[in-house]
Amino acid sequence: MPQQDKSEATTVTQREREPENRERENDDRYDAQRVEMKWSERWQKDPQLYAAERDSAKKKYYVLEMLPYPSGALHMGHVRNYSIGDALARYMWMNGYNVLHPMGWDSFGLPAENAAIQNNTPPRQWTLGNIAKMKAQMNRLGFAYDWSREVTTCLPDYYRWNQWFFLKFYEKGLAYRKKSKVNWCPQCATVLANEQVLANGCCWRHEDTLVEQRELEQWFLRITSYADELLRDLDKLEGWPEKVRTMQRNWIGRSEGTLIDFKLDYAENHKGFGPAGSSIGVFTTRVDTIYGATSVQLAPEHPMVADLASGNPDLRAKVDQLIAEQRKAKEAGDIGEIEKHGVFTGRYAINPFNHERIPVWIANYILMDYGTGAIMSVPAHDDRDYEFARKYNLEIRLVILPISNDPEETMTEPMLPFTAHDGMLINSGPYSGMDSADAIKTMSRFAEQNGFGKATVTFRLKDWGISRQRYWGTPIPMLYCEKDGIVPVPKQDLPVLLPENVEITLAGGSPLGRVPEFVNTTCPKCGGPARRETDTMDTFVDSSWYFYRYTDAHNAHAPFDSKVAQYWFPIDQYIGGVEHAILHLIYSRFWTKFMRDLGLISNDEPVERLFTQGMVIKDGAKMSKSLGNVVSPDEMVARYGADAARLYSLFAAPPDRDLDWQDSGIEGIQRFLGKVHRFFKNNPVSDNAGWQRPLPAQLSPSARSLQRKLHQTIKRVTDDFQGRWHFNTCISAIMELLNEANRRMLGSSDVVNPVTGEHVKGDEIPSGLLADVQRTLVLLLAPFAPYLAHELWESIGETENLLKAPWPQYDAALAKEEELEIPVQIDGKLRGRVVVPADAMEKSILDAALADEKVKSAIAGKSIVKTIYVPGKLLNIVMK
RNA sequence: GCCGGGAUGGCGAAAUUGGCAGACGCAGCGGACUUAAAAUCCGCAGGGGCCAAAAGCCCUGUGGGGGUUCGAUUCCCCCUCCCGGCACCA
């Protein structure tokens, strides 16, 4: 093998550095570092290598991995994510698809500002430096990306289109301003992100300063306008994990119910009503229980509370305490377990159905941001209301009885609270006797006809607040003019550039507000002085549509060309961590629907198939600096090579499960790669061998068995790619093929035993079959271990580009077993085995089984009741 | 508390989901090669018992308990523990 000699020569310098290696003239260890560097250099010289084809007649395939935040270095989760995507991209190339496999950088965000303060480096410089480092890591790992389409979200040629989209949202009435709460640290005098608020509610930099809530005017996108469609279309996403669809369904949280107005009792309000008005709007899904309402409960932050507490410092103080309890529970994430507290306001409201006067309470378990922030409390038919009523001795009134198929049970008093939805009304005036479903409809209609309510649908989903009081993000392209008010930046003036050389401190509010040349501008309407918006956009804006930009990454006139996007979309396979199951994936879906309504695209959904991979953990815990269990990809690549790191991340667990990283495991993979390499080196195929598949009739039983294994392996690997993506079993199958081939070749006269040097005469493996096995091994390995695969491909004299070489096909007839070993069970217990021809009938198998000594002794003295034969699998004889 | 996902040898896992439990790999043990080691190759290996040992045979075993079935890791009911998500959603 001439290539072998050449490559030996290139390692001379390395050998001189390690003298003991000189003795290893016959050392056949695989030098992964040398081979990988060689190919990496070659690949990077050809920028067109992984480029998607334009105007291709092939079928398209868009495979995408979630783009990383350029934190400075890849972690093992990235390696796993990209190894999955890269294997798929390579497999699809080999199957003749026009593959789009791009990569980019989600490069705006908080860490760049933190780094700027710590290292006194401008965010842009820090970010672009990290991108360069991580890109080099990706190239070293051998990921096949079309870098000509690279998207970097922090650059103006990308974020100008964020601004463009924002103006489109504004034009369509889907972007609006409203007051909203932010975390405010009085020491820093600035807004904090949630992650900058410690668990005890204090500032991350001032651990004894309590974070306050402040109201600021902020921009919102009206995602709720699409709530119904976002929910409905989840049913169409059959290529998504059911888990993610369920999570999104719950997140959108549609519920049908009724709005009912409870008027405050005027007699109690002789002073008149406050700014919040004279009635409390309540949302309920169970208007049928309204005759059982014995109080109205307000969220502590409900506008009415301010009216009721004005001039009542005692009440005000109690309310403030409820607010504090609620906030604490929310921050700790256990709002579901809050210890229920409430306070009676001293006022009453009127139930519009029975004109009953019921007390108005304020309670810490009522949330302002769901429904109307007020409920009617029906203790007999709601768990939480029941618990609250028991605690404060409020009346509990039964108004629903169970309906049962068993007449005995119907009309008996149920255990309280009785929350089933299919009951019958009692004590409910004219509605008594109706079933719940009918009553809900009839009572909603009655409320609507009488002007005190209506049937309605509410969502848990809230509008998307996109304003951030930070520097490193897309400037929101809006102006504030004294004369004309809020004025959008004209589209021809985009992009609104993020100024450079801004001093980043964490104090004093939004950094852009301190740059006069940014803030001060002129109004495009009146020419008078105007102020720019100084908030920037949430980085989820960037990631909501970046995958469209990949299709046309250098378009200077539009976010992308519609025709080009139409060709590539929807994304055929999207791969990423399950932590993005809600926010990123719901915003992306929203953005797609908005773009469709603008006429930019014609798909309703961005992603056809979604795959959520498991986490990479170490010693049973998530990798983190504080635990000291971080595994660095660079170190793994330096020690074992990129192929080994990639292969191990696919082999150690099925990709949807968590992966517990073990260094000893990757050593095993390194051994396997060396074994593959040695198999080729020890079994060179003579030049004229070719790789025509030998016919089975020409083969000895031993050779035939190797051929069978070969075709079975192709089938297993192919099936797993088509189906469930259990790459761990794909790789096991390839290992088995190699083991089998090694065993057979060791017995073949073609080769000497590498250890003993003996020639062992055994079964002849014809070189045609050997060539077939070697060629197929390379092809099967190509998606998983591209470096070694390319090296071996070249070493067997192939000149075609392995990247586009056709994926091997298996022959079902050659894969079929000729003989089967059928386990024989007596009463379900294994008692023997018989070897039969693959096409044997049940009768002959039974005869063979009954002739077996062990079976004979097991059935002695009993009689056969029946036999069950599962073709090709098992024979069970049932005795009596 | 709710929703979702899990639990299989010393470890990661497999059994394409009613049909031989533990493929493949790690760690381990024994052997070959070597002055020795590394590397490599071959073999053993769920647990327990019968047995001096081996061969062989038997019992038992997929978080726990029950059920359906000729047969259950797989289906049904109950329970325990672990991971992820969350919003007491009216």
GROMACS .gro file of N, CA and C in nm, chain A residues 688-773:
model
  258
  688ASN      N    1  -0.620  -0.565  -0.817
  688ASN     CA    2  -0.719  -0.606  -0.916
  688ASN      C    3  -0.843  -0.668  -0.854
  689ALA      N    4  -0.847  -0.667  -0.725
  689ALA     CA    5  -0.958  -0.737  -0.659
  689ALA      C    6  -1.092  -0.679  -0.699
  690GLY      N    7  -1.095  -0.545  -0.712
  690GLY     CA    8  -1.223  -0.484  -0.740
  690GLY      C    9  -1.311  -0.503  -0.620
  691TRP      N   10  -1.435  -0.468  -0.632
  691TRP     CA   11  -1.522  -0.488  -0.516
  691TRP      C   12  -1.656  -0.542  -0.559
  692GLN      N   13  -1.651  -0.620  -0.668
  692GLN     CA   14  -1.776  -0.682  -0.712
  692GLN      C   15  -1.822  -0.777  -0.603
  693ARG      N   16  -1.952  -0.775  -0.578
  693ARG     CA   17  -2.003  -0.863  -0.476
  693ARG      C   18  -2.004  -1.007  -0.527
  694PRO      N   19  -1.936  -1.096  -0.457
  694PRO     CA   20  -1.937  -1.236  -0.500
  694PRO      C   21  -2.077  -1.295  -0.481
  695LEU      N   22  -2.111  -1.391  -0.566
  695LEU     CA   23  -2.240  -1.457  -0.550
  695LEU      C   24  -2.230  -1.558  -0.436
  696PRO      N   25  -2.338  -1.579  -0.365
  696PRO     CA   26  -2.334  -1.668  -0.249
  696PRO      C   27  -2.287  -1.809  -0.285
  697ALA      N   28  -2.323  -1.854  -0.404
  697ALA     CA   29  -2.290  -1.992  -0.441
  697ALA      C   30  -2.139  -2.012  -0.451
  698GLN      N   31  -2.066  -1.903  -0.475
  698GLN     CA   32  -1.921  -1.915  -0.488
  698GLN      C   33  -1.851  -1.919  -0.353
  699LEU      N   34  -1.926  -1.899  -0.246
  699LEU     CA   35  -1.862  -1.880  -0.117
  699LEU      C   36  -1.868  -2.004  -0.029
  700SER      N   37  -1.762  -2.021   0.049
  700SER     CA   38  -1.761  -2.125   0.151
  700SER      C   39  -1.862  -2.084   0.260
  701PRO      N   40  -1.903  -2.181   0.345
  701PRO     CA   41  -1.998  -2.146   0.451
  701PRO      C   42  -1.947  -2.031   0.538
  702SER      N   43  -1.819  -2.031   0.566
  702SER     CA   44  -1.763  -1.927   0.651
  702SER      C   45  -1.771  -1.791   0.582
  703ALA      N   46  -1.735  -1.786   0.455
  703ALA     CA   47  -1.741  -1.662   0.380
  703ALA      C   48  -1.886  -1.616   0.365
  704ARG      N   49  -1.971  -1.712   0.343
  704ARG     CA   50  -2.114  -1.682   0.328
  704ARG      C   51  -2.167  -1.617   0.456
  705SER      N   52  -2.120  -1.668   0.569
  705SER     CA   53  -2.165  -1.615   0.696
  705SER      C   54  -2.118  -1.471   0.716
  706LEU      N   55  -1.997  -1.441   0.668
  706LEU     CA   56  -1.949  -1.303   0.676
  706LEU      C   57  -2.032  -1.213   0.584
  707GLN      N   58  -2.063  -1.264   0.467
  707GLN     CA   59  -2.143  -1.186   0.373
  707GLN      C   60  -2.282  -1.157   0.432
  708ARG      N   61  -2.338  -1.258   0.499
  708ARG     CA   62  -2.469  -1.241   0.560
  708ARG      C   63  -2.463  -1.131   0.666
  709LYS      N   64  -2.360  -1.138   0.747
  709LYS     CA   65  -2.342  -1.036   0.851
  709LYS      C   66  -2.329  -0.897   0.790
  710LEU      N   67  -2.259  -0.891   0.679
  710LEU     CA   68  -2.241  -0.763   0.611
  710LEU      C   69  -2.375  -0.701   0.573
  711HIS      N   70  -2.459  -0.781   0.512
  711HIS     CA   71  -2.589  -0.728   0.467
  711HIS      C   72  -2.683  -0.700   0.584
  712GLN      N   73  -2.673  -0.782   0.688
  712GLN     CA   74  -2.753  -0.756   0.807
  712GLN      C   75  -2.712  -0.624   0.871
  713THR      N   76  -2.581  -0.596   0.869
  713THR     CA   77  -2.531  -0.472   0.929
  713THR      C   78  -2.580  -0.351   0.850
  714ILE      N   79  -2.572  -0.358   0.719
  714ILE     CA   80  -2.622  -0.246   0.637
  714ILE      C   81  -2.768  -0.220   0.671
  715LYS      N   82  -2.845  -0.328   0.683
  715LYS     CA   83  -2.986  -0.313   0.713
  715LYS      C   84  -3.007  -0.246   0.849
  716ARG      N   85  -2.934  -0.293   0.947
  716ARG     CA   86  -2.954  -0.237   1.081
  716ARG      C   87  -2.919  -0.090   1.087
  717VAL      N   88  -2.807  -0.052   1.026
  717VAL     CA   89  -2.765   0.088   1.033
  717VAL      C   90  -2.862   0.175   0.955
  718THR      N   91  -2.902   0.129   0.837
  718THR     CA   92  -2.995   0.206   0.755
  718THR      C   93  -3.130   0.222   0.826
  719ASP      N   94  -3.180   0.112   0.881
  719ASP     CA   95  -3.310   0.118   0.949
  719ASP      C   96  -3.308   0.218   1.064
  720ASP      N   97  -3.198   0.222   1.135
  720ASP     CA   98  -3.193   0.315   1.248
  720ASP      C   99  -3.187   0.460   1.202
  721PHE      N  100  -3.123   0.484   1.089
  721PHE     CA  101  -3.124   0.621   1.036
  721PHE      C  102  -3.264   0.661   0.992
  722GLN      N  103  -3.335   0.567   0.932
  722GLN     CA  104  -3.470   0.599   0.882
  722GLN      C  105  -3.566   0.613   0.998
  723GLY      N  106  -3.541   0.538   1.104
  723GLY     CA  107  -3.641   0.527   1.208
  723GLY      C  108  -3.607   0.604   1.334
  724ARG      N  109  -3.562   0.531   1.432
  724ARG     CA  110  -3.565   0.588   1.566
  724ARG      C  111  -3.436   0.653   1.611
  725TRP      N  112  -3.337   0.655   1.522
  725TRP     CA  113  -3.215   0.730   1.552
  725TRP      C  114  -3.140   0.677   1.673
  726HIS      N  115  -3.141   0.547   1.691
  726HIS     CA  116  -3.061   0.493   1.800
  726HIS      C  117  -2.920   0.465   1.748
  727PHE      N  118  -2.842   0.574   1.741
  727PHE     CA  119  -2.708   0.563   1.682
  727PHE      C  120  -2.619   0.472   1.764
  728ASN      N  121  -2.650   0.457   1.893
  728ASN     CA  122  -2.572   0.366   1.975
  728ASN      C  123  -2.579   0.223   1.921
  729THR      N  124  -2.697   0.182   1.875
  729THR     CA  125  -2.707   0.046   1.822
  729THR      C  126  -2.652   0.038   1.679
  730CYS      N  127  -2.658   0.147   1.605
  730CYS     CA  128  -2.590   0.151   1.473
  730CYS      C  129  -2.444   0.118   1.492
  731ILE      N  130  -2.383   0.186   1.588
  731ILE     CA  131  -2.239   0.172   1.606
  731ILE      C  132  -2.206   0.033   1.660
  732SER      N  133  -2.291  -0.020   1.749
  732SER     CA  134  -2.272  -0.159   1.794
  732SER      C  135  -2.273  -0.254   1.677
  733ALA      N  136  -2.364  -0.229   1.583
  733ALA     CA  137  -2.375  -0.319   1.468
  733ALA      C  138  -2.247  -0.315   1.387
  734ILE      N  139  -2.190  -0.197   1.370
  734ILE     CA  140  -2.066  -0.185   1.294
  734ILE      C  141  -1.953  -0.257   1.368
  735MET      N  142  -1.953  -0.245   1.502
  735MET     CA  143  -1.851  -0.316   1.581
  735MET      C  144  -1.863  -0.467   1.562
  736GLU      N  145  -1.987  -0.513   1.561
  736GLU     CA  146  -2.007  -0.657   1.544
  736GLU      C  147  -1.956  -0.704   1.409
  737LEU      N  148  -1.983  -0.625   1.306
  737LEU     CA  149  -1.936  -0.661   1.172
  737LEU      C  150  -1.783  -0.669   1.171
  738LEU      N  151  -1.719  -0.573   1.234
  738LEU     CA  152  -1.573  -0.572   1.237
  738LEU      C  153  -1.520  -0.695   1.313
  739ASN      N  154  -1.583  -0.725   1.425
  739ASN     CA  155  -1.540  -0.842   1.503
  739ASN      C  156  -1.551  -0.969   1.421
  740GLU      N  157  -1.663  -0.982   1.353
  740GLU     CA  158  -1.687  -1.100   1.270
  740GLU      C  159  -1.584  -1.107   1.157
  741ALA      N  160  -1.560  -0.995   1.092
  741ALA     CA  161  -1.466  -0.992   0.980
  741ALA      C  162  -1.326  -1.027   1.028
  742ASN      N  163  -1.288  -0.973   1.145
  742ASN     CA  164  -1.157  -1.003   1.201
  742ASN      C  165  -1.141  -1.152   1.228
  743ARG      N  166  -1.245  -1.210   1.287
  743ARG     CA  167  -1.242  -1.354   1.316
  743ARG      C  168  -1.224  -1.435   1.189
  744ARG      N  169  -1.301  -1.399   1.087
  744ARG     CA  170  -1.295  -1.475   0.962
  744ARG      C  171  -1.160  -1.458   0.893
  745MET      N  172  -1.109  -1.336   0.895
  745MET     CA  173  -0.983  -1.312   0.825
  745MET      C  174  -0.867  -1.380   0.894
  746LEU      N  175  -0.877  -1.392   1.026
  746LEU     CA  176  -0.772  -1.457   1.101
  746LEU      C  177  -0.760  -1.602   1.059
  747GLY      N  178  -0.870  -1.661   1.017
  747GLY     CA  179  -0.870  -1.799   0.972
  747GLY      C  180  -0.844  -1.811   0.823
  748SER      N  181  -0.821  -1.699   0.757
  748SER     CA  182  -0.805  -1.704   0.612
  748SER      C  183  -0.657  -1.709   0.576
  749SER      N  184  -0.624  -1.773   0.465
  749SER     CA  185  -0.484  -1.784   0.426
  749SER      C  186  -0.432  -1.652   0.371
  750ASP      N  187  -0.519  -1.555   0.355
  750ASP     CA  188  -0.476  -1.426   0.304
  750ASP      C  189  -0.384  -1.352   0.399
  751VAL      N  190  -0.386  -1.391   0.526
  751VAL     CA  191  -0.324  -1.304   0.624
  751VAL      C  192  -0.254  -1.386   0.731
  752VAL      N  193  -0.157  -1.324   0.793
  752VAL     CA  194  -0.092  -1.390   0.906
  752VAL      C  195  -0.151  -1.336   1.035
  753ASN      N  196  -0.147  -1.416   1.136
  753ASN     CA  197  -0.189  -1.371   1.268
  753ASN      C  198  -0.094  -1.260   1.313
  754PRO      N  199  -0.145  -1.142   1.340
  754PRO     CA  200  -0.056  -1.030   1.369
  754PRO      C  201   0.026  -1.050   1.496
  755VAL      N  202  -0.018  -1.137   1.582
  755VAL     CA  203   0.054  -1.156   1.708
  755VAL      C  204   0.158  -1.266   1.695
  756THR      N  205   0.113  -1.383   1.650
  756THR     CA  206   0.204  -1.498   1.648
  756THR      C  207   0.286  -1.506   1.520
  757GLY      N  208   0.241  -1.435   1.417
  757GLY     CA  209   0.313  -1.443   1.290
  757GLY      C  210   0.281  -1.570   1.214
  758GLU      N  211   0.194  -1.656   1.269
  758GLU     CA  212   0.163  -1.782   1.201
  758GLU      C  213   0.074  -1.760   1.080
  759HIS      N  214   0.086  -1.850   0.985
  759HIS     CA  215  -0.011  -1.861   0.877
  759HIS      C  216  -0.111  -1.967   0.916
  760VAL      N  217  -0.234  -1.930   0.929
  760VAL     CA  218  -0.332  -2.033   0.962
  760VAL      C  219  -0.418  -2.059   0.841
  761LYS      N  220  -0.413  -2.179   0.795
  761LYS     CA  221  -0.500  -2.216   0.683
  761LYS      C  222  -0.642  -2.231   0.736
  762GLY      N  223  -0.732  -2.165   0.675
  762GLY     CA  224  -0.869  -2.180   0.719
  762GLY      C  225  -0.961  -2.159   0.602
  763ASP      N  226  -1.078  -2.104   0.632
  763ASP     CA  227  -1.171  -2.077   0.524
  763ASP      C  228  -1.119  -1.964   0.437
  764GLU      N  229  -1.137  -1.982   0.313
  764GLU     CA  230  -1.094  -1.880   0.219
  764GLU      C  231  -1.197  -1.768   0.216
  765ILE      N  232  -1.153  -1.644   0.242
  765ILE     CA  233  -1.240  -1.529   0.218
  765ILE      C  234  -1.192  -1.467   0.088
  766PRO      N  235  -1.272  -1.475  -0.017
  766PRO     CA  236  -1.227  -1.420  -0.146
  766PRO      C  237  -1.205  -1.270  -0.136
  767SER      N  238  -1.107  -1.221  -0.211
  767SER     CA  239  -1.074  -1.080  -0.197
  767SER      C  240  -1.189  -0.990  -0.241
  768GLY      N  241  -1.273  -1.040  -0.329
  768GLY     CA  242  -1.390  -0.961  -0.368
  768GLY      C  243  -1.480  -0.934  -0.249
  769LEU      N  244  -1.499  -1.035  -0.166
  769LEU     CA  245  -1.583  -1.018  -0.047
  769LEU      C  246  -1.513  -0.928   0.054
  770LEU      N  247  -1.383  -0.951   0.070
  770LEU     CA  248  -1.307  -0.867   0.162
  770LEU      C  249  -1.317  -0.720   0.121
  771ALA      N  250  -1.304  -0.696  -0.009
  771ALA     CA  251  -1.314  -0.558  -0.059
  771ALA      C  252  -1.453  -0.502  -0.032
  772ASP      N  253  -1.552  -0.586  -0.050
  772ASP     CA  254  -1.690  -0.544  -0.026
  772ASP      C  255  -1.708  -0.504   0.121
  773VAL      N  256  -1.655  -0.589   0.209
  773VAL     CA  257  -1.667  -0.562   0.352
  773VAL      C  258  -1.595  -0.432   0.388
   0.00000   0.00000   0.00000
